[in-house]
Short mmCIF file of C-alpha atoms in Angstrom, two decimals:
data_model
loop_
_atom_site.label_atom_id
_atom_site.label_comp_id
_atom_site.label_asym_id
_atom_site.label_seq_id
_atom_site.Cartn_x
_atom_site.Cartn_y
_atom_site.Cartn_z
CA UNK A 1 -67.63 -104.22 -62.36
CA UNK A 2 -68.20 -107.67 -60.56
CA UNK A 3 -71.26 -109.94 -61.54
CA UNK A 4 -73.55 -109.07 -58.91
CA UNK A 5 -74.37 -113.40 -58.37
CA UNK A 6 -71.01 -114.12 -58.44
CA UNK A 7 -70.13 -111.65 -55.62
CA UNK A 8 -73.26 -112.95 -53.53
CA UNK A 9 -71.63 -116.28 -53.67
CA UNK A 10 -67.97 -115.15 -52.61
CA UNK A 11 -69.35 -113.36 -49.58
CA UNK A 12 -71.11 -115.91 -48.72
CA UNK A 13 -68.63 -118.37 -48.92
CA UNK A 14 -66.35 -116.40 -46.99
CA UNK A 15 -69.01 -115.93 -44.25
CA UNK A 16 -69.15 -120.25 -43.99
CA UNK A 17 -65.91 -120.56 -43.90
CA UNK A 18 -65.22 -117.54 -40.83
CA UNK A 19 -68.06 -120.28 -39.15
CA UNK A 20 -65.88 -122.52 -39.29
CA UNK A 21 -67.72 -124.95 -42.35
CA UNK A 22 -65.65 -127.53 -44.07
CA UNK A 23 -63.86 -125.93 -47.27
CA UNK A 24 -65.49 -128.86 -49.50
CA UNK A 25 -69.09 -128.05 -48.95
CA UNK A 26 -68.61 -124.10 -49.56
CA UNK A 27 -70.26 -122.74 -52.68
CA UNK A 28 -67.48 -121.91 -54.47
CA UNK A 29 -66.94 -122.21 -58.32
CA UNK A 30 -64.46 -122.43 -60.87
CA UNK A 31 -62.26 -118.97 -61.70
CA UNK A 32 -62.69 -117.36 -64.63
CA UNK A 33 -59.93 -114.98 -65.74
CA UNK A 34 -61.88 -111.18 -65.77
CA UNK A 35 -61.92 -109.59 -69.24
CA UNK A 36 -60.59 -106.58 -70.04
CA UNK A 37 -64.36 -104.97 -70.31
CA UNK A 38 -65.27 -106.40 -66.86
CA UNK A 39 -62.08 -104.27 -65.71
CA UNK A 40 -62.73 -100.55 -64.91
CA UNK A 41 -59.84 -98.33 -65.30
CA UNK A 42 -58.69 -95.32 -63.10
CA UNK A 43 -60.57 -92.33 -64.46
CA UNK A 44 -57.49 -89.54 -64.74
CA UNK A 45 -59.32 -87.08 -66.75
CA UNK A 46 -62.91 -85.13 -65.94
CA UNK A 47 -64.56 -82.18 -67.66
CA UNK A 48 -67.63 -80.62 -66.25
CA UNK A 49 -68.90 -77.42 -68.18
CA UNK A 50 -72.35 -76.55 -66.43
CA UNK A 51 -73.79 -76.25 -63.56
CA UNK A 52 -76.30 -79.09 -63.36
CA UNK A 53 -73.40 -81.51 -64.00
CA UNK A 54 -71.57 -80.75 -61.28
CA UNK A 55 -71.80 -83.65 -58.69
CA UNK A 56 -73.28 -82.70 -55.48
CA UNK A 57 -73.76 -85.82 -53.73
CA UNK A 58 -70.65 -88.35 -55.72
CA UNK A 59 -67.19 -87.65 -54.58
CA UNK A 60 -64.99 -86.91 -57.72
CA UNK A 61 -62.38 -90.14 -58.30
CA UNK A 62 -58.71 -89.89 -56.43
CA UNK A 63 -57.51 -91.04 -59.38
CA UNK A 64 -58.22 -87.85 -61.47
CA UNK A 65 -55.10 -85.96 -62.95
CA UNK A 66 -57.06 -83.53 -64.62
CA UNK A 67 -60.46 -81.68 -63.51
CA UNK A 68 -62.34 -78.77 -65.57
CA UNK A 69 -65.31 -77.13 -63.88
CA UNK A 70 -66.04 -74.10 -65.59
CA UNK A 71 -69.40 -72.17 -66.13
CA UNK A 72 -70.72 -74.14 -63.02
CA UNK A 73 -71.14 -70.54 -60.71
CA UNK A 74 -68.92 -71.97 -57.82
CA UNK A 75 -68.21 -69.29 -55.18
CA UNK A 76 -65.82 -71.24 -53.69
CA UNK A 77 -63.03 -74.38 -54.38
CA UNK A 78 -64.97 -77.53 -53.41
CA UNK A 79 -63.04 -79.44 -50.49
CA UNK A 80 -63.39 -82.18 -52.56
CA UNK A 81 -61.49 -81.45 -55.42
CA UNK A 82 -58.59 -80.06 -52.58
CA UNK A 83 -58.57 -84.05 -51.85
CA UNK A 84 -57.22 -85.31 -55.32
CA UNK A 85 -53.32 -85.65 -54.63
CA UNK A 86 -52.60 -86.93 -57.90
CA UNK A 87 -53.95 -83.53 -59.97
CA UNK A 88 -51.63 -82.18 -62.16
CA UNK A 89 -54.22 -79.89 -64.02
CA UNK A 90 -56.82 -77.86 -62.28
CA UNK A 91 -59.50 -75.66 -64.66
CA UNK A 92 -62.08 -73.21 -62.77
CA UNK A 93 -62.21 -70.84 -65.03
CA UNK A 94 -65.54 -68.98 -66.04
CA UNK A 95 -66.74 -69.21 -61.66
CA UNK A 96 -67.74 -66.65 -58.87
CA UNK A 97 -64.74 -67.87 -57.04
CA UNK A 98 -63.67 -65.14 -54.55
CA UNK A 99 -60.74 -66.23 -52.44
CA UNK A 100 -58.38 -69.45 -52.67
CA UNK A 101 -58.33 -71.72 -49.53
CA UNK A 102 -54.78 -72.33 -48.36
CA UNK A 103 -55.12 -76.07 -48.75
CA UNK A 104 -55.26 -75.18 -52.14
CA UNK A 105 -50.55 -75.72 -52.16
CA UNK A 106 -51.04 -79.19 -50.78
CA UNK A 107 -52.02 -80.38 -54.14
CA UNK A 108 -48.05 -81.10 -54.66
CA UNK A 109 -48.45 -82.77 -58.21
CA UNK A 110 -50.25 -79.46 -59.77
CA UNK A 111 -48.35 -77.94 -62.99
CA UNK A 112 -51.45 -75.92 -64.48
CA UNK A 113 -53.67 -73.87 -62.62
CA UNK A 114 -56.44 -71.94 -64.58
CA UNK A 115 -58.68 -69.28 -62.77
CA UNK A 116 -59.52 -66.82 -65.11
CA UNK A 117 -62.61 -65.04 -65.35
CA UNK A 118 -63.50 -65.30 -61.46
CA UNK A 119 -63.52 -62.66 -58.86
CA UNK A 120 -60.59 -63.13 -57.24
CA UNK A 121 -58.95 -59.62 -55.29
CA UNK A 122 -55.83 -61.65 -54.20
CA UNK A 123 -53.56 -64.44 -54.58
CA UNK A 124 -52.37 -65.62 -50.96
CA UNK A 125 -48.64 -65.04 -49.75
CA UNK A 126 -49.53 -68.72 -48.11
CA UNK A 127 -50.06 -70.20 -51.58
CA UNK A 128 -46.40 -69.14 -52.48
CA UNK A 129 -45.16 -70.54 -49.91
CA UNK A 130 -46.39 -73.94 -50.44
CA UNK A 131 -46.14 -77.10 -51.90
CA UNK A 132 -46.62 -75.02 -55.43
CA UNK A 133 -43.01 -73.46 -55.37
CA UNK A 134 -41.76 -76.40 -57.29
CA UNK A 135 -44.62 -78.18 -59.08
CA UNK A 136 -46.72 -74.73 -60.87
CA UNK A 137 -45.70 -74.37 -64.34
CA UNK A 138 -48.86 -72.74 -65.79
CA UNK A 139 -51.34 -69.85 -64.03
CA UNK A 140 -53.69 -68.10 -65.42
CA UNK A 141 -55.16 -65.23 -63.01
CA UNK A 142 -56.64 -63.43 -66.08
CA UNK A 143 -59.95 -61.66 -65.95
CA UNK A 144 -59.95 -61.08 -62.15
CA UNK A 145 -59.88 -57.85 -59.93
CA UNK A 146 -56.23 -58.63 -58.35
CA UNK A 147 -54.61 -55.12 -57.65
CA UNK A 148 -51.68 -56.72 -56.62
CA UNK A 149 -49.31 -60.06 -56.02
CA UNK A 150 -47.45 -60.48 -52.69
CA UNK A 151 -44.45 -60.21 -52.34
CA UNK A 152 -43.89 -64.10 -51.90
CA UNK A 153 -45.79 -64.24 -55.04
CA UNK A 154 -42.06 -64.59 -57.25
CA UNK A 155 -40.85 -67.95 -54.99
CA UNK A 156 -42.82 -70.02 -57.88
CA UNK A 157 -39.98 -70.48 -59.43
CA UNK A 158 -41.45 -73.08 -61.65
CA UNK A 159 -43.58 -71.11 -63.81
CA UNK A 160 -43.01 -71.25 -67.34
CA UNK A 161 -46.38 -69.53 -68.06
CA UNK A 162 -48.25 -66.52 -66.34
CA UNK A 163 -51.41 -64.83 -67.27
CA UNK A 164 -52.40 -61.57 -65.54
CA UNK A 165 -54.57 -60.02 -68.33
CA UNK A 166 -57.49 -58.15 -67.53
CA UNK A 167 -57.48 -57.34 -63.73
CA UNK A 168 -56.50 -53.75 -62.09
CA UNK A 169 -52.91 -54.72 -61.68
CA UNK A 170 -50.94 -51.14 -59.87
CA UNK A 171 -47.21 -53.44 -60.27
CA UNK A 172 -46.18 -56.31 -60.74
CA UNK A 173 -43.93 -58.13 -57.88
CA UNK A 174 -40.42 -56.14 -57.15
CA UNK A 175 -38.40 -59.75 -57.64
CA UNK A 176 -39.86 -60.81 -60.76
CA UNK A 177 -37.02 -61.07 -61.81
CA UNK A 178 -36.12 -64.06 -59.83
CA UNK A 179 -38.89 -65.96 -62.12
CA UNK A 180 -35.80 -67.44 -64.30
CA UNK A 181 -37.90 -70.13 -65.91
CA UNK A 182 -40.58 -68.04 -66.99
CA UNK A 183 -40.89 -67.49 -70.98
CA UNK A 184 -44.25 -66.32 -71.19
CA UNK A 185 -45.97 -63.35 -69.20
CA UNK A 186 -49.15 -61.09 -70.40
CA UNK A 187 -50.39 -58.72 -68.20
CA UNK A 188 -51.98 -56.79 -70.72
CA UNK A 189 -55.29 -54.62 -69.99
CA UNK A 190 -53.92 -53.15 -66.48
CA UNK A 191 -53.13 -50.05 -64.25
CA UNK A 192 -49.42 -50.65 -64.50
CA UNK A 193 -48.00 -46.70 -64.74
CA UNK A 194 -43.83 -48.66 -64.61
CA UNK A 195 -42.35 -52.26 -64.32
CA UNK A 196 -40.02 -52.70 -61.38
CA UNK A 197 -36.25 -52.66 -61.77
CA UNK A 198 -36.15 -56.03 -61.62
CA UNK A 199 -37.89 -56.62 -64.96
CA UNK A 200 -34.34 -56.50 -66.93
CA UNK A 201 -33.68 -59.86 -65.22
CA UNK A 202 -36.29 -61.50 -67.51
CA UNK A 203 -35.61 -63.93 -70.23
CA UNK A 204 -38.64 -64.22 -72.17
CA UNK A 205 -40.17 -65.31 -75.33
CA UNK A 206 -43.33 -63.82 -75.67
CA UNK A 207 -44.51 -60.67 -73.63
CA UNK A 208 -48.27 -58.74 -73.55
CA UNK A 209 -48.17 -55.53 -72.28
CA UNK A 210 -50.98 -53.44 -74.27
CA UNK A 211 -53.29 -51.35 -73.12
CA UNK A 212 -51.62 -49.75 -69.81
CA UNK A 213 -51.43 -46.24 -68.96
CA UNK A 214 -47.56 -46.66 -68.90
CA UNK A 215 -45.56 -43.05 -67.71
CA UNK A 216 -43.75 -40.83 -69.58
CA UNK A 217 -40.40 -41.45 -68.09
CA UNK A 218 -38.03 -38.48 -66.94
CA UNK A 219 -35.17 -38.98 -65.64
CA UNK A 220 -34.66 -35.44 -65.13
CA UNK A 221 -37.54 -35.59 -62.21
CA UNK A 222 -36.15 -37.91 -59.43
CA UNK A 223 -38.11 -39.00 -56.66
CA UNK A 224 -35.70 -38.44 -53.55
CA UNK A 225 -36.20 -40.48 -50.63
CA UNK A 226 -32.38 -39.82 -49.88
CA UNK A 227 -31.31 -39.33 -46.13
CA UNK A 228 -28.26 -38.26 -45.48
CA UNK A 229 -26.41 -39.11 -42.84
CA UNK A 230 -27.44 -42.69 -43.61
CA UNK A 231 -29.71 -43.83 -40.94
CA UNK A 232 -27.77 -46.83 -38.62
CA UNK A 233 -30.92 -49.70 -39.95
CA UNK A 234 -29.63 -48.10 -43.54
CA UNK A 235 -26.23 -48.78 -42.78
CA UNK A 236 -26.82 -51.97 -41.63
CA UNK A 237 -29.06 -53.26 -44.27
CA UNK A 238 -26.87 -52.08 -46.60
CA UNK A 239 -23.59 -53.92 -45.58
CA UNK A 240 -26.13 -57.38 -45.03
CA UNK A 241 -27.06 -57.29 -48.68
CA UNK A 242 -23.93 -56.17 -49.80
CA UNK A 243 -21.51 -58.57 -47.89
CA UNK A 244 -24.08 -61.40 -48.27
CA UNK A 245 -24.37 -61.63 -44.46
CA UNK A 246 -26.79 -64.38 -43.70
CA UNK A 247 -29.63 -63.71 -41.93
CA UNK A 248 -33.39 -65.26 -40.99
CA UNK A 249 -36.70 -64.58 -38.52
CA UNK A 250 -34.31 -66.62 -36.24
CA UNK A 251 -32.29 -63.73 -35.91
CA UNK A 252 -34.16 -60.40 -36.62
CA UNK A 253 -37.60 -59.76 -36.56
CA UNK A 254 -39.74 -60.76 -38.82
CA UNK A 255 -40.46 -57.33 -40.49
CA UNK A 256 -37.08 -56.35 -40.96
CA UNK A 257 -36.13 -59.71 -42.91
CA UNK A 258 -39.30 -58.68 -45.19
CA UNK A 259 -37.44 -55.31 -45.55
CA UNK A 260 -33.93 -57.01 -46.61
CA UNK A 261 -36.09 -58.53 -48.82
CA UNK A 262 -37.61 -55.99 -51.05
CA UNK A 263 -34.19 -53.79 -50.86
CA UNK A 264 -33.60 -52.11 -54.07
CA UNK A 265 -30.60 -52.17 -56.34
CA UNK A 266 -28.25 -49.12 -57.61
CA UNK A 267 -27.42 -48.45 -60.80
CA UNK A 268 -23.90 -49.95 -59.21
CA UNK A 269 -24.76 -52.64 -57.46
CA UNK A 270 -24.78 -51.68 -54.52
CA UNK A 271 -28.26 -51.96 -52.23
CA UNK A 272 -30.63 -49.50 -50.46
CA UNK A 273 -33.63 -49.70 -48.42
CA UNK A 274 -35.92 -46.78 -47.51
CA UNK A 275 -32.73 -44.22 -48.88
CA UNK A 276 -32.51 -43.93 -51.99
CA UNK A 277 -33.21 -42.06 -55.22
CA UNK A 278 -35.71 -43.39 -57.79
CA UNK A 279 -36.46 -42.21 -61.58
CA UNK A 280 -38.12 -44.15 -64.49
CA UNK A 281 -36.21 -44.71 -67.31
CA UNK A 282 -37.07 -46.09 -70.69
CA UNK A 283 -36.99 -49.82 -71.98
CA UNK A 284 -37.05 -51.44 -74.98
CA UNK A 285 -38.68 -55.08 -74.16
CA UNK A 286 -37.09 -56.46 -76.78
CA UNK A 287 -34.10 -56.89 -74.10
CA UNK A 288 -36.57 -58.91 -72.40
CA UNK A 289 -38.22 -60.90 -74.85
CA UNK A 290 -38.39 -62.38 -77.97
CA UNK A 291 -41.55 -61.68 -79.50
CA UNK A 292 -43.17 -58.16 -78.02
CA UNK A 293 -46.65 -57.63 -78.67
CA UNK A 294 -47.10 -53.62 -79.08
CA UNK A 295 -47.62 -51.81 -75.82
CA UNK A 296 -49.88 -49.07 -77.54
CA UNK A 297 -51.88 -48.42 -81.02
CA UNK A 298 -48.78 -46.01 -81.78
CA UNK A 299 -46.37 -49.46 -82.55
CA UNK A 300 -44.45 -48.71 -79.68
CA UNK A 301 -41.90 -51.20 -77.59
CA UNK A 302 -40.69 -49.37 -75.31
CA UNK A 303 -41.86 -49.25 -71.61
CA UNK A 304 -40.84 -47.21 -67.83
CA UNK A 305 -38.84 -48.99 -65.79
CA UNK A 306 -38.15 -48.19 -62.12
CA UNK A 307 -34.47 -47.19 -61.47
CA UNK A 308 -32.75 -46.32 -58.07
CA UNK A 309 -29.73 -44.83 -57.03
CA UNK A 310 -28.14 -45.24 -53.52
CA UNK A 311 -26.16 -41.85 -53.23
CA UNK A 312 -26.51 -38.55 -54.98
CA UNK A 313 -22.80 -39.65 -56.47
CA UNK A 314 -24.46 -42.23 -58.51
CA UNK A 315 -27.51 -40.24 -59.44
CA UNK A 316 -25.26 -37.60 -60.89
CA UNK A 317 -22.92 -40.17 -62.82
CA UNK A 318 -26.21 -41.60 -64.62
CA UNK A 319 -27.58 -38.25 -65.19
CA UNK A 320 -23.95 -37.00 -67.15
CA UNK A 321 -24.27 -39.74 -69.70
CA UNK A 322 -27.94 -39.47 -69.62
CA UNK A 323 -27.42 -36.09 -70.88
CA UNK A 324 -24.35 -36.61 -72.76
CA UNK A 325 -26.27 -39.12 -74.84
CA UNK A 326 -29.10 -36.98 -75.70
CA UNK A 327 -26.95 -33.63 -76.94
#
């Protein structure tokens, strides 16, 4: 915030003495120490909460750390705002927004990401990939129409906090599991008819899971996808996982890496791919979480969970004590 004289006076100074002028006739005068008024600081923090706010022709500050633009109608993320390296909170909640740009993960610094109540149908594979693996600690997808998360979706590790409430959710990713800093998830509101098998790896303190049209779990009704003789990829795939044979697009194709993957897990630790033997079993979430909110109006806290079996050997152990257990 310069004085507007003052600044004349310097450039023109500075223009006599590039000419060459003698230093003692340029109009210079006496510094004055600037006051802290006269000193604008960094703006880190910017809220905009309608649409006529919302600047069309100013670029937003580099400086900013946090930005809220919700209720403004945006369709789509402004380039703009994917030019501020230094945000660590990004609001655009209450939008139109339909699909995030990839250039959204090179915002490095980002720990909170809200973007519910949009129209989002998908969160990008190319997003979980990025930049956001390490720095995401907070996302909020709530109030959307995602039927799904990619598979890549479960390499942000960093999250502490997810929000999937209120979309048409079918599952939720096959390695959530691997989400081991994650205390909070609510995906309440869904399609979800079973969690994946790799839902018992979750350490959680709260969990939302009303209002989906969970399955009755039987045990007794397997879904056999069993092949026997193993086919040679089985084989294969099998003693990779199992013997922790290393392995990368380098080296296979692309889609079979994908594959290795997804693999499921037996009941005995061994692994399967497409052979196997899957039932839904029953699970109290309290295994999974501290605090449960009720998954129906009945008080229940119990939910399906996917469970697979990599020989008819280990189906028919697990089916003894199932039976044993229950007279």
């Amino acid at each position: 915030q310069a004085n507007v004289i003052n600044l004349k006076t310097f450039l023109s100074a500075v223009r006599l003495a590039h000419q060459g002028n003698d230093t003692g006739v340029l109009p210079l005068s006496p510094l004055v120490p600037a006051k802290n008024s006269d000193v604008e600081k960094p703006k880190t923090k910017m809220i905009i909460t309608s649409r006529r706010d919302y600047p069309l022709t100013k670029s937003f500050p580099f400086s900013l750390e946090h930005l809220q633009t919700s209720y403004c109608k945006l369709a789509r993320i402004d380039s703009r705002v994917l030019c501020l390296k230094k945000l660590r909170k990004l609001d655009l909640s209450h939008n139109h927004i339909k699909q995030l740009p990839a250039t959204l993960g090179d915002l490095v610094c980002l720990q909170e990401l809200d973007l519910h109540d949009n129209h989002l149908e998908a969160f990008s594979g190319a997003l979980c990939s990025s930049g956001l693996q390490k720095s995401l600690q907070f996302l909020d997808l709530s109030q959307n129409q995602i039927q799904a998360l990619p598979i890549e979706f479960c390499q942000l590790r960093g999250l502490v906090q997810l929000r999937l409430d209120d979309n048409a959710l079918l599952r939720l990713p096959c390695r959530i599991g691997q989400l081991s800093r994650l205390r909070l998830l609510s995906a309440a509101r869904n399609k979800l008819p079973f969690l994946p098998s790799d839902f018992r790896k979750l350490s959680l303190e709260n969990l939302d899971l009303f209002g989906n049209p969970f399955e009755q779990p039987n045990p007794l009704v397997p879904n056999i996808q069993l092949k026997i003789p193993l086919t040679l990829l089985e084989c294969a795939a099998r003693a990779t996982i199992n013997h922790r044979v290393p392995y990368s697009c380098h080296l296979l194709p692309s889609h079979l890496c994908k594959d290795l993957e997804v693999a499921k897990t037996c009941r005995c630790g061994s692994a399967c791919l497409s052979s196997f033997i899957q039932i839904t079993v029953t699970m109290n979430l309290h295994h999974v979480a501290h605090t449960v909110v009720l998954v129906d109006n009945m008080g229940g806290t119990e939910a399906p969970v996917l469970c697979y079996f990599c020989s008819l050997h280990c189906y028919s152990q697990f089916l003894d004590r199932h039976l044993q257990s229950n007279g």
